[in-house]
């Protein structure tokens, strides 16, 4: 039995995630970090950085390369401090990379340099 099939290109009738959908997911991760602070203080840095990044994303209709570089620099600096670093944080990074891709910038979770501007 095959569980994974090659995904065909989405048709007009199939729904794909929008930037609004992905931003909502980023807010959900941020709320997850905030809700876990009472149980483990190492969630606080993840909550604070996610709120800062989400704020940048919300304020811009279209991200510039400079905006993306600022976000990636924040993340790179953040990785130097102690934080929980669990699956919620990894999920946040994946969703953020997808949001950036929808905005025309390809990045990788662990190599946070803009690879190409698609615009």
mmCIF file of N, CA and C in Angstrom, residues 13-88:
data_model
loop_
_atom_site.group_PDB
_atom_site.id
_atom_site.type_symbol
_atom_site.label_atom_id
_atom_site.label_comp_id
_atom_site.label_asym_id
_atom_site.label_seq_id
_atom_site.Cartn_x
_atom_site.Cartn_y
_atom_site.Cartn_z
ATOM 1 N N UNK A 13 -9.487 24.707 -8.506
ATOM 2 C CA UNK A 13 -10.476 24.442 -7.463
ATOM 3 C C UNK A 13 -9.856 24.018 -6.139
ATOM 4 N N UNK A 14 -8.592 23.670 -6.122
ATOM 5 C CA UNK A 14 -7.947 23.234 -4.890
ATOM 6 C C UNK A 14 -7.434 24.441 -4.124
ATOM 7 N N UNK A 15 -7.655 24.413 -2.829
ATOM 8 C CA UNK A 15 -7.247 25.530 -1.983
ATOM 9 C C UNK A 15 -5.773 25.374 -1.611
ATOM 10 N N UNK A 16 -5.017 26.435 -1.729
ATOM 11 C CA UNK A 16 -3.642 26.447 -1.251
ATOM 12 C C UNK A 16 -3.545 27.488 -0.146
ATOM 13 N N UNK A 17 -2.575 27.331 0.718
ATOM 14 C CA UNK A 17 -2.419 28.249 1.845
ATOM 15 C C UNK A 17 -2.055 29.642 1.339
ATOM 16 N N UNK A 18 -2.684 30.628 1.929
ATOM 17 C CA UNK A 18 -2.369 32.016 1.609
ATOM 18 C C UNK A 18 -1.443 32.564 2.686
ATOM 19 N N UNK A 19 -0.896 33.740 2.433
ATOM 20 C CA UNK A 19 -0.053 34.374 3.451
ATOM 21 C C UNK A 19 -0.854 34.618 4.727
ATOM 22 N N UNK A 20 -2.135 34.938 4.593
ATOM 23 C CA UNK A 20 -2.988 35.143 5.767
ATOM 24 C C UNK A 20 -3.105 33.857 6.574
ATOM 25 N N UNK A 21 -3.293 32.723 5.886
ATOM 26 C CA UNK A 21 -3.374 31.427 6.567
ATOM 27 C C UNK A 21 -2.084 31.127 7.322
ATOM 28 N N UNK A 22 -0.968 31.352 6.663
ATOM 29 C CA UNK A 22 0.325 31.038 7.266
ATOM 30 C C UNK A 22 0.602 31.973 8.440
ATOM 31 N N UNK A 23 0.263 33.247 8.303
ATOM 32 C CA UNK A 23 0.446 34.191 9.403
ATOM 33 C C UNK A 23 -0.397 33.780 10.605
ATOM 34 N N UNK A 24 -1.598 33.282 10.348
ATOM 35 C CA UNK A 24 -2.436 32.772 11.438
ATOM 36 C C UNK A 24 -1.724 31.615 12.147
ATOM 37 N N UNK A 25 -1.128 30.719 11.379
ATOM 38 C CA UNK A 25 -0.373 29.610 11.968
ATOM 39 C C UNK A 25 0.807 30.094 12.795
ATOM 40 N N UNK A 26 1.480 31.139 12.333
ATOM 41 C CA UNK A 26 2.599 31.710 13.089
ATOM 42 C C UNK A 26 2.106 32.287 14.412
ATOM 43 N N UNK A 27 0.933 32.903 14.391
ATOM 44 C CA UNK A 27 0.351 33.426 15.636
ATOM 45 C C UNK A 27 -0.031 32.290 16.590
ATOM 46 N N UNK A 28 -0.512 31.192 16.043
ATOM 47 C CA UNK A 28 -0.840 30.036 16.888
ATOM 48 C C UNK A 28 0.409 29.486 17.573
ATOM 49 N N UNK A 29 1.525 29.417 16.841
ATOM 50 C CA UNK A 29 2.775 28.950 17.453
ATOM 51 C C UNK A 29 3.208 29.913 18.546
ATOM 52 N N UNK A 30 3.084 31.206 18.287
ATOM 53 C CA UNK A 30 3.457 32.208 19.281
ATOM 54 C C UNK A 30 2.611 32.051 20.546
ATOM 55 N N UNK A 31 1.322 31.804 20.373
ATOM 56 C CA UNK A 31 0.437 31.580 21.527
ATOM 57 C C UNK A 31 0.846 30.315 22.276
ATOM 58 N N UNK A 32 1.266 29.295 21.535
ATOM 59 C CA UNK A 32 1.756 28.058 22.153
ATOM 60 C C UNK A 32 2.964 28.355 23.038
ATOM 61 N N UNK A 33 3.903 29.148 22.531
ATOM 62 C CA UNK A 33 5.081 29.504 23.336
ATOM 63 C C UNK A 33 4.657 30.251 24.593
ATOM 64 N N UNK A 34 3.766 31.219 24.424
ATOM 65 C CA UNK A 34 3.308 32.015 25.568
ATOM 66 C C UNK A 34 2.615 31.142 26.613
ATOM 67 N N UNK A 35 1.766 30.229 26.159
ATOM 68 C CA UNK A 35 1.034 29.356 27.081
ATOM 69 C C UNK A 35 1.946 28.413 27.845
ATOM 70 N N UNK A 36 3.116 28.125 27.306
ATOM 71 C CA UNK A 36 4.035 27.193 27.957
ATOM 72 C C UNK A 36 5.062 27.863 28.857
ATOM 73 N N UNK A 37 5.094 29.183 28.885
ATOM 74 C CA UNK A 37 6.049 29.887 29.746
ATOM 75 C C UNK A 37 5.892 29.501 31.216
ATOM 76 N N UNK A 38 4.658 29.390 31.754
ATOM 77 C CA UNK A 38 4.535 29.009 33.168
ATOM 78 C C UNK A 38 5.137 27.631 33.483
ATOM 79 N N UNK A 39 5.161 26.743 32.500
ATOM 80 C CA UNK A 39 5.711 25.402 32.703
ATOM 81 C C UNK A 39 7.215 25.341 32.477
ATOM 82 N N UNK A 40 7.707 26.201 31.608
ATOM 83 C CA UNK A 40 9.132 26.171 31.278
ATOM 84 C C UNK A 40 9.560 27.548 30.777
ATOM 85 N N UNK A 41 10.388 28.219 31.530
ATOM 86 C CA UNK A 41 10.800 29.597 31.227
ATOM 87 C C UNK A 41 11.524 29.722 29.882
ATOM 88 N N UNK A 42 12.089 28.619 29.374
ATOM 89 C CA UNK A 42 12.819 28.693 28.103
ATOM 90 C C UNK A 42 11.906 28.906 26.894
ATOM 91 N N UNK A 43 10.582 28.888 27.123
ATOM 92 C CA UNK A 43 9.658 29.252 26.046
ATOM 93 C C UNK A 43 9.574 30.768 25.870
ATOM 94 N N UNK A 44 9.959 31.533 26.902
ATOM 95 C CA UNK A 44 9.835 32.991 26.835
ATOM 96 C C UNK A 44 10.617 33.597 25.657
ATOM 97 N N UNK A 45 11.882 33.215 25.446
ATOM 98 C CA UNK A 45 12.594 33.798 24.295
ATOM 99 C C UNK A 45 11.915 33.478 22.958
ATOM 100 N N UNK A 46 11.357 32.281 22.826
ATOM 101 C CA UNK A 46 10.677 31.907 21.588
ATOM 102 C C UNK A 46 9.410 32.735 21.400
ATOM 103 N N UNK A 47 8.696 32.970 22.503
ATOM 104 C CA UNK A 47 7.511 33.818 22.427
ATOM 105 C C UNK A 47 7.898 35.231 22.000
ATOM 106 N N UNK A 48 8.913 35.784 22.625
ATOM 107 C CA UNK A 48 9.300 37.172 22.343
ATOM 108 C C UNK A 48 9.788 37.359 20.907
ATOM 109 N N UNK A 49 10.625 36.449 20.418
ATOM 110 C CA UNK A 49 11.137 36.603 19.051
ATOM 111 C C UNK A 49 10.030 36.359 18.029
ATOM 112 N N UNK A 50 9.149 35.401 18.304
ATOM 113 C CA UNK A 50 8.057 35.138 17.361
ATOM 114 C C UNK A 50 7.107 36.331 17.288
ATOM 115 N N UNK A 51 6.854 36.975 18.414
ATOM 116 C CA UNK A 51 6.003 38.168 18.413
ATOM 117 C C UNK A 51 6.660 39.295 17.616
ATOM 118 N N UNK A 52 7.955 39.448 17.770
ATOM 119 C CA UNK A 52 8.685 40.497 17.043
ATOM 120 C C UNK A 52 8.624 40.239 15.533
ATOM 121 N N UNK A 53 8.861 38.995 15.134
ATOM 122 C CA UNK A 53 8.833 38.651 13.709
ATOM 123 C C UNK A 53 7.420 38.781 13.153
ATOM 124 N N UNK A 54 6.433 38.274 13.893
ATOM 125 C CA UNK A 54 5.045 38.369 13.436
ATOM 126 C C UNK A 54 4.641 39.824 13.232
ATOM 127 N N UNK A 55 5.109 40.692 14.109
ATOM 128 C CA UNK A 55 4.804 42.116 13.996
ATOM 129 C C UNK A 55 5.377 42.701 12.703
ATOM 130 N N UNK A 56 6.589 42.308 12.361
ATOM 131 C CA UNK A 56 7.200 42.768 11.102
ATOM 132 C C UNK A 56 6.362 42.296 9.918
ATOM 133 N N UNK A 57 5.956 41.024 9.947
ATOM 134 C CA UNK A 57 5.198 40.455 8.835
ATOM 135 C C UNK A 57 3.839 41.126 8.674
ATOM 136 N N UNK A 58 3.205 41.472 9.790
ATOM 137 C CA UNK A 58 1.878 42.089 9.739
ATOM 138 C C UNK A 58 1.916 43.511 9.195
ATOM 139 N N UNK A 59 2.995 44.212 9.435
ATOM 140 C CA UNK A 59 3.072 45.629 9.064
ATOM 141 C C UNK A 59 3.379 45.851 7.591
ATOM 142 N N UNK A 60 3.793 44.811 6.901
ATOM 143 C CA UNK A 60 4.226 44.965 5.512
ATOM 144 C C UNK A 60 3.242 44.293 4.556
ATOM 145 N N UNK A 61 2.824 45.033 3.539
ATOM 146 C CA UNK A 61 2.021 44.416 2.483
ATOM 147 C C UNK A 61 2.908 43.547 1.597
ATOM 148 N N UNK A 62 4.110 44.039 1.351
ATOM 149 C CA UNK A 62 5.079 43.293 0.548
ATOM 150 C C UNK A 62 6.441 43.411 1.228
ATOM 151 N N UNK A 63 7.043 42.278 1.511
ATOM 152 C CA UNK A 63 8.358 42.274 2.147
ATOM 153 C C UNK A 63 9.437 42.638 1.133
ATOM 154 N N UNK A 64 10.425 43.368 1.595
ATOM 155 C CA UNK A 64 11.590 43.677 0.767
ATOM 156 C C UNK A 64 12.732 42.743 1.169
ATOM 157 N N UNK A 65 13.774 42.723 0.364
ATOM 158 C CA UNK A 65 14.947 41.927 0.709
ATOM 159 C C UNK A 65 15.513 42.399 2.042
ATOM 160 N N UNK A 66 15.489 43.690 2.284
ATOM 161 C CA UNK A 66 15.977 44.244 3.550
ATOM 162 C C UNK A 66 15.155 43.729 4.736
ATOM 163 N N UNK A 67 13.826 43.654 4.569
ATOM 164 C CA UNK A 67 12.964 43.112 5.627
ATOM 165 C C UNK A 67 13.335 41.666 5.932
ATOM 166 N N UNK A 68 13.518 40.892 4.876
ATOM 167 C CA UNK A 68 13.848 39.475 5.048
ATOM 168 C C UNK A 68 15.216 39.329 5.702
ATOM 169 N N UNK A 69 16.179 40.118 5.276
ATOM 170 C CA UNK A 69 17.503 40.078 5.905
ATOM 171 C C UNK A 69 17.410 40.420 7.389
ATOM 172 N N UNK A 70 16.585 41.412 7.735
ATOM 173 C CA UNK A 70 16.401 41.773 9.145
ATOM 174 C C UNK A 70 15.829 40.603 9.939
ATOM 175 N N UNK A 71 14.832 39.932 9.373
ATOM 176 C CA UNK A 71 14.220 38.778 10.043
ATOM 177 C C UNK A 71 15.241 37.661 10.215
ATOM 178 N N UNK A 72 15.999 37.382 9.168
ATOM 179 C CA UNK A 72 16.982 36.297 9.234
ATOM 180 C C UNK A 72 18.098 36.627 10.214
ATOM 181 N N UNK A 73 18.503 37.880 10.274
ATOM 182 C CA UNK A 73 19.511 38.284 11.261
ATOM 183 C C UNK A 73 18.980 38.135 12.679
ATOM 184 N N UNK A 74 17.711 38.492 12.895
ATOM 185 C CA UNK A 74 17.093 38.282 14.210
ATOM 186 C C UNK A 74 17.144 36.804 14.596
ATOM 187 N N UNK A 75 16.789 35.946 13.651
ATOM 188 C CA UNK A 75 16.787 34.504 13.921
ATOM 189 C C UNK A 75 18.190 33.973 14.182
ATOM 190 N N UNK A 76 19.145 34.410 13.391
ATOM 191 C CA UNK A 76 20.520 33.944 13.582
ATOM 192 C C UNK A 76 21.069 34.381 14.932
ATOM 193 N N UNK A 77 20.782 35.615 15.333
ATOM 194 C CA UNK A 77 21.205 36.083 16.658
ATOM 195 C C UNK A 77 20.472 35.325 17.756
ATOM 196 N N UNK A 78 19.194 35.055 17.529
ATOM 197 C CA UNK A 78 18.381 34.341 18.509
ATOM 198 C C UNK A 78 18.937 32.946 18.785
ATOM 199 N N UNK A 79 19.408 32.279 17.756
ATOM 200 C CA UNK A 79 19.903 30.907 17.923
ATOM 201 C C UNK A 79 21.131 30.835 18.824
ATOM 202 N N UNK A 80 21.734 31.965 19.126
ATOM 203 C CA UNK A 80 22.910 31.986 19.999
ATOM 204 C C UNK A 80 22.530 31.985 21.472
ATOM 205 N N UNK A 81 21.247 32.200 21.777
ATOM 206 C CA UNK A 81 20.824 32.224 23.181
ATOM 207 C C UNK A 81 20.097 30.929 23.530
ATOM 208 N N UNK A 82 20.019 30.664 24.811
ATOM 209 C CA UNK A 82 19.346 29.453 25.265
ATOM 210 C C UNK A 82 17.834 29.633 25.147
ATOM 211 N N UNK A 83 17.182 28.627 24.569
ATOM 212 C CA UNK A 83 15.721 28.615 24.463
ATOM 213 C C UNK A 83 15.274 27.165 24.408
ATOM 214 N N UNK A 84 13.968 26.938 24.442
ATOM 215 C CA UNK A 84 13.448 25.573 24.550
ATOM 216 C C UNK A 84 13.844 24.713 23.350
ATOM 217 N N UNK A 85 13.725 25.245 22.152
ATOM 218 C CA UNK A 85 14.185 24.587 20.919
ATOM 219 C C UNK A 85 13.526 23.230 20.679
ATOM 220 N N UNK A 86 12.219 23.174 20.856
ATOM 221 C CA UNK A 86 11.480 21.933 20.632
ATOM 222 C C UNK A 86 10.779 21.919 19.285
ATOM 223 N N UNK A 87 9.837 21.005 19.159
ATOM 224 C CA UNK A 87 9.134 20.842 17.888
ATOM 225 C C UNK A 87 8.284 22.061 17.531
ATOM 226 N N UNK A 88 7.770 22.774 18.536
ATOM 227 C CA UNK A 88 7.002 23.988 18.259
ATOM 228 C C UNK A 88 7.856 25.050 17.590
#
